[in-house]
Short mmCIF file of C-alpha atoms in Angstrom, two decimals:
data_model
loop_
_atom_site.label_atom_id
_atom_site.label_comp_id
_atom_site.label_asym_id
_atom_site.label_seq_id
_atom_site.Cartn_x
_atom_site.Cartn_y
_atom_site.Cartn_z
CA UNK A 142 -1.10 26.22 5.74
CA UNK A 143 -0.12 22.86 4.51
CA UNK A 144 3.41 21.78 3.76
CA UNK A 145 4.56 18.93 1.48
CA UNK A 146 8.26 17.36 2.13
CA UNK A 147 10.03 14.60 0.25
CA UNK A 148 13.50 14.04 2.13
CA UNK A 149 15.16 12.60 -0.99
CA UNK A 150 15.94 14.59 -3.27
CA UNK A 151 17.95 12.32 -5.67
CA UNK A 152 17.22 8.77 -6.26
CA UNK A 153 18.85 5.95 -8.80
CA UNK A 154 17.40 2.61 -9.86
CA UNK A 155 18.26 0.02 -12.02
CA UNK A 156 16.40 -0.75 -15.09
CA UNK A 157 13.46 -3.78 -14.02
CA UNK A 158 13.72 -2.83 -10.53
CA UNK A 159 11.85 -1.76 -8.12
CA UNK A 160 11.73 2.11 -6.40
CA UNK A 161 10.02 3.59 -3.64
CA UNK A 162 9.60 7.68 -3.14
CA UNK A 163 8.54 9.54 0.09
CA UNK A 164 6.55 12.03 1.19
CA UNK A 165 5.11 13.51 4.35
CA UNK A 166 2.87 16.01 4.41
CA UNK A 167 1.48 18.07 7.18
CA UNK A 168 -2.76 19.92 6.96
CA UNK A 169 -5.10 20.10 9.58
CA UNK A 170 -7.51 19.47 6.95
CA UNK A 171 -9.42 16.15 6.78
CA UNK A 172 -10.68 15.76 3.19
CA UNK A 173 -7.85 16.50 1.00
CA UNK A 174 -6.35 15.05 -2.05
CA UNK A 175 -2.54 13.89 -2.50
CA UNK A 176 -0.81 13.27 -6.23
CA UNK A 177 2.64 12.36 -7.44
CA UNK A 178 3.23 14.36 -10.55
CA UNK A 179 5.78 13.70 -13.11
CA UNK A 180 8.25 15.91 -15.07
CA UNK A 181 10.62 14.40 -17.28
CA UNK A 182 13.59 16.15 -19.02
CA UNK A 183 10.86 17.68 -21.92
CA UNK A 184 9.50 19.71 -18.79
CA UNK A 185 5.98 18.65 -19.61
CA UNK A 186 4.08 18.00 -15.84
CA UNK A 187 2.04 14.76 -16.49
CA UNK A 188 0.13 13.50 -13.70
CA UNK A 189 0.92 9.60 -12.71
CA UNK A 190 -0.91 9.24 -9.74
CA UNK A 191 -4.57 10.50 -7.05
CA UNK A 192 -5.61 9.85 -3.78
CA UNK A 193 -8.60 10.41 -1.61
CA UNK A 194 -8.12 10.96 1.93
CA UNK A 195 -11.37 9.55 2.53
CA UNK A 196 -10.21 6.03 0.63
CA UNK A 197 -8.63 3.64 2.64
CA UNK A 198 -7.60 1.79 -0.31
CA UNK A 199 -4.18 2.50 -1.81
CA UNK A 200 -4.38 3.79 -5.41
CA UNK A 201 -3.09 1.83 -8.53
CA UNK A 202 -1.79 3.09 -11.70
CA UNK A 203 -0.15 0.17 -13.80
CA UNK A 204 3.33 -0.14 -12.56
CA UNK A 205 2.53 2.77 -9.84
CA UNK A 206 1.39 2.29 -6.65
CA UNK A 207 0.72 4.25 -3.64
CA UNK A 208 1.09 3.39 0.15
CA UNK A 209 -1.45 5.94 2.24
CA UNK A 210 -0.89 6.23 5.74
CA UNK A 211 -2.99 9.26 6.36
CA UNK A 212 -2.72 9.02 10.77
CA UNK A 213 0.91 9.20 9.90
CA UNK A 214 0.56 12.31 6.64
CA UNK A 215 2.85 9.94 4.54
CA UNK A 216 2.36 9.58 0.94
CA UNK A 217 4.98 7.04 -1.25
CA UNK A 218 5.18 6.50 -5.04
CA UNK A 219 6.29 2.83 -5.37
CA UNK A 220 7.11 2.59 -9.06
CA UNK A 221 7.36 -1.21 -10.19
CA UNK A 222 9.27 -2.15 -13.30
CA UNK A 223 11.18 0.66 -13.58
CA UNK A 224 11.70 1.77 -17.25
CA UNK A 225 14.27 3.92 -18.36
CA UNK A 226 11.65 6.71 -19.59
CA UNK A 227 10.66 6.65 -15.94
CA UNK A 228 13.59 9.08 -15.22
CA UNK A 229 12.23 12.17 -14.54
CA UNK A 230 11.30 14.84 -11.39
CA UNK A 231 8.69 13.62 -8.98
CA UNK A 232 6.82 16.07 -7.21
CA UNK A 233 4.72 15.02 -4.04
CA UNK A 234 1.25 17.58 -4.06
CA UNK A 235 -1.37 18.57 -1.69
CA UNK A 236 -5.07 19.77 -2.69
CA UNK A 237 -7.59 21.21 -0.35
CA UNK A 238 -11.18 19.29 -1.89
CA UNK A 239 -13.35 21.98 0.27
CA UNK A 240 -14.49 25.30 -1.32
CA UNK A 241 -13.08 26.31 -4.46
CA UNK A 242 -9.49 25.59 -3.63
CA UNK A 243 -7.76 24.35 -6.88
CA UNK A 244 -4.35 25.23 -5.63
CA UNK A 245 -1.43 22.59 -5.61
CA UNK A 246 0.60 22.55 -2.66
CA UNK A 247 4.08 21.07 -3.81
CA UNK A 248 7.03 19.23 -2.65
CA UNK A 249 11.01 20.30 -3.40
CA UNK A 250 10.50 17.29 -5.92
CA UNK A 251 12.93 13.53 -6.28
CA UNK A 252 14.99 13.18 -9.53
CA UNK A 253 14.85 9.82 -10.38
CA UNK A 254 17.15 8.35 -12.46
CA UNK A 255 16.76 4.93 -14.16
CA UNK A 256 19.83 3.43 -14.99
CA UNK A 257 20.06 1.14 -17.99
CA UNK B 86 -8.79 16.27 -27.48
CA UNK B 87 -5.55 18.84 -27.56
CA UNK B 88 -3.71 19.37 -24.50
CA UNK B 89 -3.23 22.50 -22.25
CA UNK B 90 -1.15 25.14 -24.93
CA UNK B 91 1.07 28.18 -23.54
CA UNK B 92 2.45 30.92 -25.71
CA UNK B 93 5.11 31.54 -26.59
CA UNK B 94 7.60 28.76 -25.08
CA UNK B 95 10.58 30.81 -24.73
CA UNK B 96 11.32 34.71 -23.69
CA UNK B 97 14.06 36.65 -22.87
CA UNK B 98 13.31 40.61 -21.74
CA UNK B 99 15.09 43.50 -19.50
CA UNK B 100 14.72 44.52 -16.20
CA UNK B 101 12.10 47.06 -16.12
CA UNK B 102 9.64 45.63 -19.01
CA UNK B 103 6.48 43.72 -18.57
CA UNK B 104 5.62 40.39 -20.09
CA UNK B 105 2.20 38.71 -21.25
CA UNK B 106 2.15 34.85 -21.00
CA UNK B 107 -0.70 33.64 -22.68
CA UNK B 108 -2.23 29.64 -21.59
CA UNK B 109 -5.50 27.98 -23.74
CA UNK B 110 -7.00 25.27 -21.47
CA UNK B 111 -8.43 21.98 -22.52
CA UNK B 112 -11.55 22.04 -24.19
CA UNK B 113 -14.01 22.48 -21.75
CA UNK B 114 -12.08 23.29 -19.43
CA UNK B 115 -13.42 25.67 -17.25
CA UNK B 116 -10.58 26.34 -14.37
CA UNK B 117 -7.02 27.67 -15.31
CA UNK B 118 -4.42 27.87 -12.56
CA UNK B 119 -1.21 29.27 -12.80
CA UNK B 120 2.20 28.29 -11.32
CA UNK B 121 5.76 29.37 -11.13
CA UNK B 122 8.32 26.81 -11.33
CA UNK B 123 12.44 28.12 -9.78
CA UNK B 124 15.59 25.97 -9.00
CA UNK B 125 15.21 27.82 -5.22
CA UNK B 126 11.30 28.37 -4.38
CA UNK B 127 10.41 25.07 -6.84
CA UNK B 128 6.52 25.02 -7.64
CA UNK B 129 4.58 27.99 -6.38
CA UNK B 130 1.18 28.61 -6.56
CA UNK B 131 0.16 31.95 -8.67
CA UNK B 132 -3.38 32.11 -8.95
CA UNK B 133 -6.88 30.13 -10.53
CA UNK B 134 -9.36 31.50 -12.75
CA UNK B 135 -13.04 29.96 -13.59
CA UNK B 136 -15.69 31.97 -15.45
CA UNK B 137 -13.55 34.85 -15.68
CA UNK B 138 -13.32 35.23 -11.86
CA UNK B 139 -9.99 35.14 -9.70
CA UNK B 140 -10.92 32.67 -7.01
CA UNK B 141 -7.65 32.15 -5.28
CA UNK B 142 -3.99 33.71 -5.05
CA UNK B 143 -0.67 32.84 -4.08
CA UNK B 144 1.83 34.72 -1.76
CA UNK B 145 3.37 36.81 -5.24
CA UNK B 146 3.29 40.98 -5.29
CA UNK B 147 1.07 42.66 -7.35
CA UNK B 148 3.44 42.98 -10.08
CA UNK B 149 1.77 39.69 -11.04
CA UNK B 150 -1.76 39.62 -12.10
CA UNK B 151 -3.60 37.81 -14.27
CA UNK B 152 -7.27 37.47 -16.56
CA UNK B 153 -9.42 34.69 -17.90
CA UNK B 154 -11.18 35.64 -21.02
CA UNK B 155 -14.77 34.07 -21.87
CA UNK B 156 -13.61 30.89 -23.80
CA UNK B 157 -11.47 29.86 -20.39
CA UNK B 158 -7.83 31.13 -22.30
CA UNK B 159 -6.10 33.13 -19.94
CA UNK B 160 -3.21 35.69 -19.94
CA UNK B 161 -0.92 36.39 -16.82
CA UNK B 162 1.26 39.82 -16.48
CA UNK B 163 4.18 40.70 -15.22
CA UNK B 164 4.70 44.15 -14.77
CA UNK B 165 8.63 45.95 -13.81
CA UNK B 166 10.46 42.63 -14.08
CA UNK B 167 13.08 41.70 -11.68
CA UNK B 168 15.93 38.99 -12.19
CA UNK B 169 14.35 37.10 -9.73
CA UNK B 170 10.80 36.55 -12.01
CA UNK B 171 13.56 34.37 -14.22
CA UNK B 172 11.27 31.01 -14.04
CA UNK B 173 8.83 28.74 -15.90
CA UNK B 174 5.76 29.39 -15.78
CA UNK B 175 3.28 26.34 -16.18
CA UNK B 176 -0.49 26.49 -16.64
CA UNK B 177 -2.85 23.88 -15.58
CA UNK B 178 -6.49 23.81 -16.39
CA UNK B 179 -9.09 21.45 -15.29
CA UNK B 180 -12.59 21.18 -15.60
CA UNK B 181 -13.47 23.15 -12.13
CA UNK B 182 -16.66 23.86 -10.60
CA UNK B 183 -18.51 26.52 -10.11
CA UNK B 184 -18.24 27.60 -6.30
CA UNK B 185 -18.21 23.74 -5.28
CA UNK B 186 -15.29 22.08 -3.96
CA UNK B 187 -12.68 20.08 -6.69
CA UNK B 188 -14.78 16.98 -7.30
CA UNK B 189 -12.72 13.80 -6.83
CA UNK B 190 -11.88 13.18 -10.60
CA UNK B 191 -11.10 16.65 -11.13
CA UNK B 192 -7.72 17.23 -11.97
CA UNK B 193 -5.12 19.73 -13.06
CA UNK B 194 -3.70 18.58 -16.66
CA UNK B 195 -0.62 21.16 -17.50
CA UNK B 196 0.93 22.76 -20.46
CA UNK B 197 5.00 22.93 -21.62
CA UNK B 198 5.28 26.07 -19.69
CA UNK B 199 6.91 29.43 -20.77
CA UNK B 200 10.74 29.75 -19.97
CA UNK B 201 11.26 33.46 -18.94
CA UNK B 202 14.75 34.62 -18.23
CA UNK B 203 15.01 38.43 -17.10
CA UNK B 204 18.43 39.88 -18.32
#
């Protein structure tokens, strides 16, 4: 079974600076996918981030950035910039890409606050 | 195009009762997964629907179950309540495929959830 961790579960930045989230993950899968989810204070889960296992390169979102180190199972957010309506939950996930595995494997989740 | 709706947003019921939650995907959505969301267990798998078929569950008792109707909407129940069902529950649907694996710009898009508090 897989198992997503992020070791921090609260986190404060200043407004314009610059923030970086962990997560480790553990699968003795080797084609998976790994996301950083979102979840401000409105609830609504919005998706900020998707990686490949099979792509070496890092994914970019804007101001979002991830660093892959798959030999490792380690999965930081690296948010840029960081905006006041960047304060929200963070939640590390896991996804099986064989068969028709849709499920989400999730981490405890980082609140992130931005502070003005 | 609208975004992933669940019905209704808030409920409050007694020990004992059962509950319908009710989730319409995006259009064209195909795949509808469900979650539940506590302060303890955080984000727990439920189950995923496509074409009307269960393909996958989580670890819950059979208390919780669960049907995908033929324009992709879908309805979980929860039969006998307990305190501990107190949670939100969040949909996600995504386009899904049918008996293939998640292709690599597949991904889950979720609704406000439904806040259910057991009394």
């Amino acid at each position: 079974a897989q198992t997503v961790t992020q070791s921090q579960p609260e986190m404060s930045v200043q407004e314009a600076e610059t923030v970086t989230l962990s997560c480790t993950y553990d699968t003795s899968e080797s084609n998976y996918y790994l996301f950083w989810y979102k979840q401000p204070p409105s609830r609504q889960m919005i998706l900020v981030i998707r990686q490949e296992a099979y792509k070496q390169q890092n994914a970019t979102e804007n101001r979002f950035s991830v660093n892959f180190q798959k030999a490792a199972k380690s999965f930081s957010l690296k948010i840029s910039d960081s905006q006041l309506g960047d304060t929200a939950m963070y939640f590390c996930a896991f996804s099986y890409s064989g068969g028709s595995n849709y499920k989400l494997t999730f981490g405890k989740g980082t609140l992130l606050t931005v502070n003005p | 195009k609208a975004g992933v709706t669940q019905t209704p947003r808030y409920l409050i019921k007694t020990r004992g009762q059962q509950v319908t939650l009710s989730c319409s995907p995006i259009s064209g959505h195909r795949s509808v997964s469900w979650y539940q969301q506590t302060p303890g267990q955080g984000l727990q798998f439920l189950f995923e629907y496509f074409s009307e078929t269960q393909r996958n569950k989580g670890n819950f008792p059979g208390r919780f179950s669960g049907r995908q109707f033929s324009n992709s909407r879908s309805e979980m129940n929860v039969s006998t309540l307990e305190l501990g069902d107190s949670a939100l529950y969040l949909c996600a649907s995504s386009q899904g495929t049918s008996g293939g694996a998640p292709s690599s710009t597949d991904t889950q898009y979720f609704g406000p959830g439904t806040r259910l508090t057991v009394l």
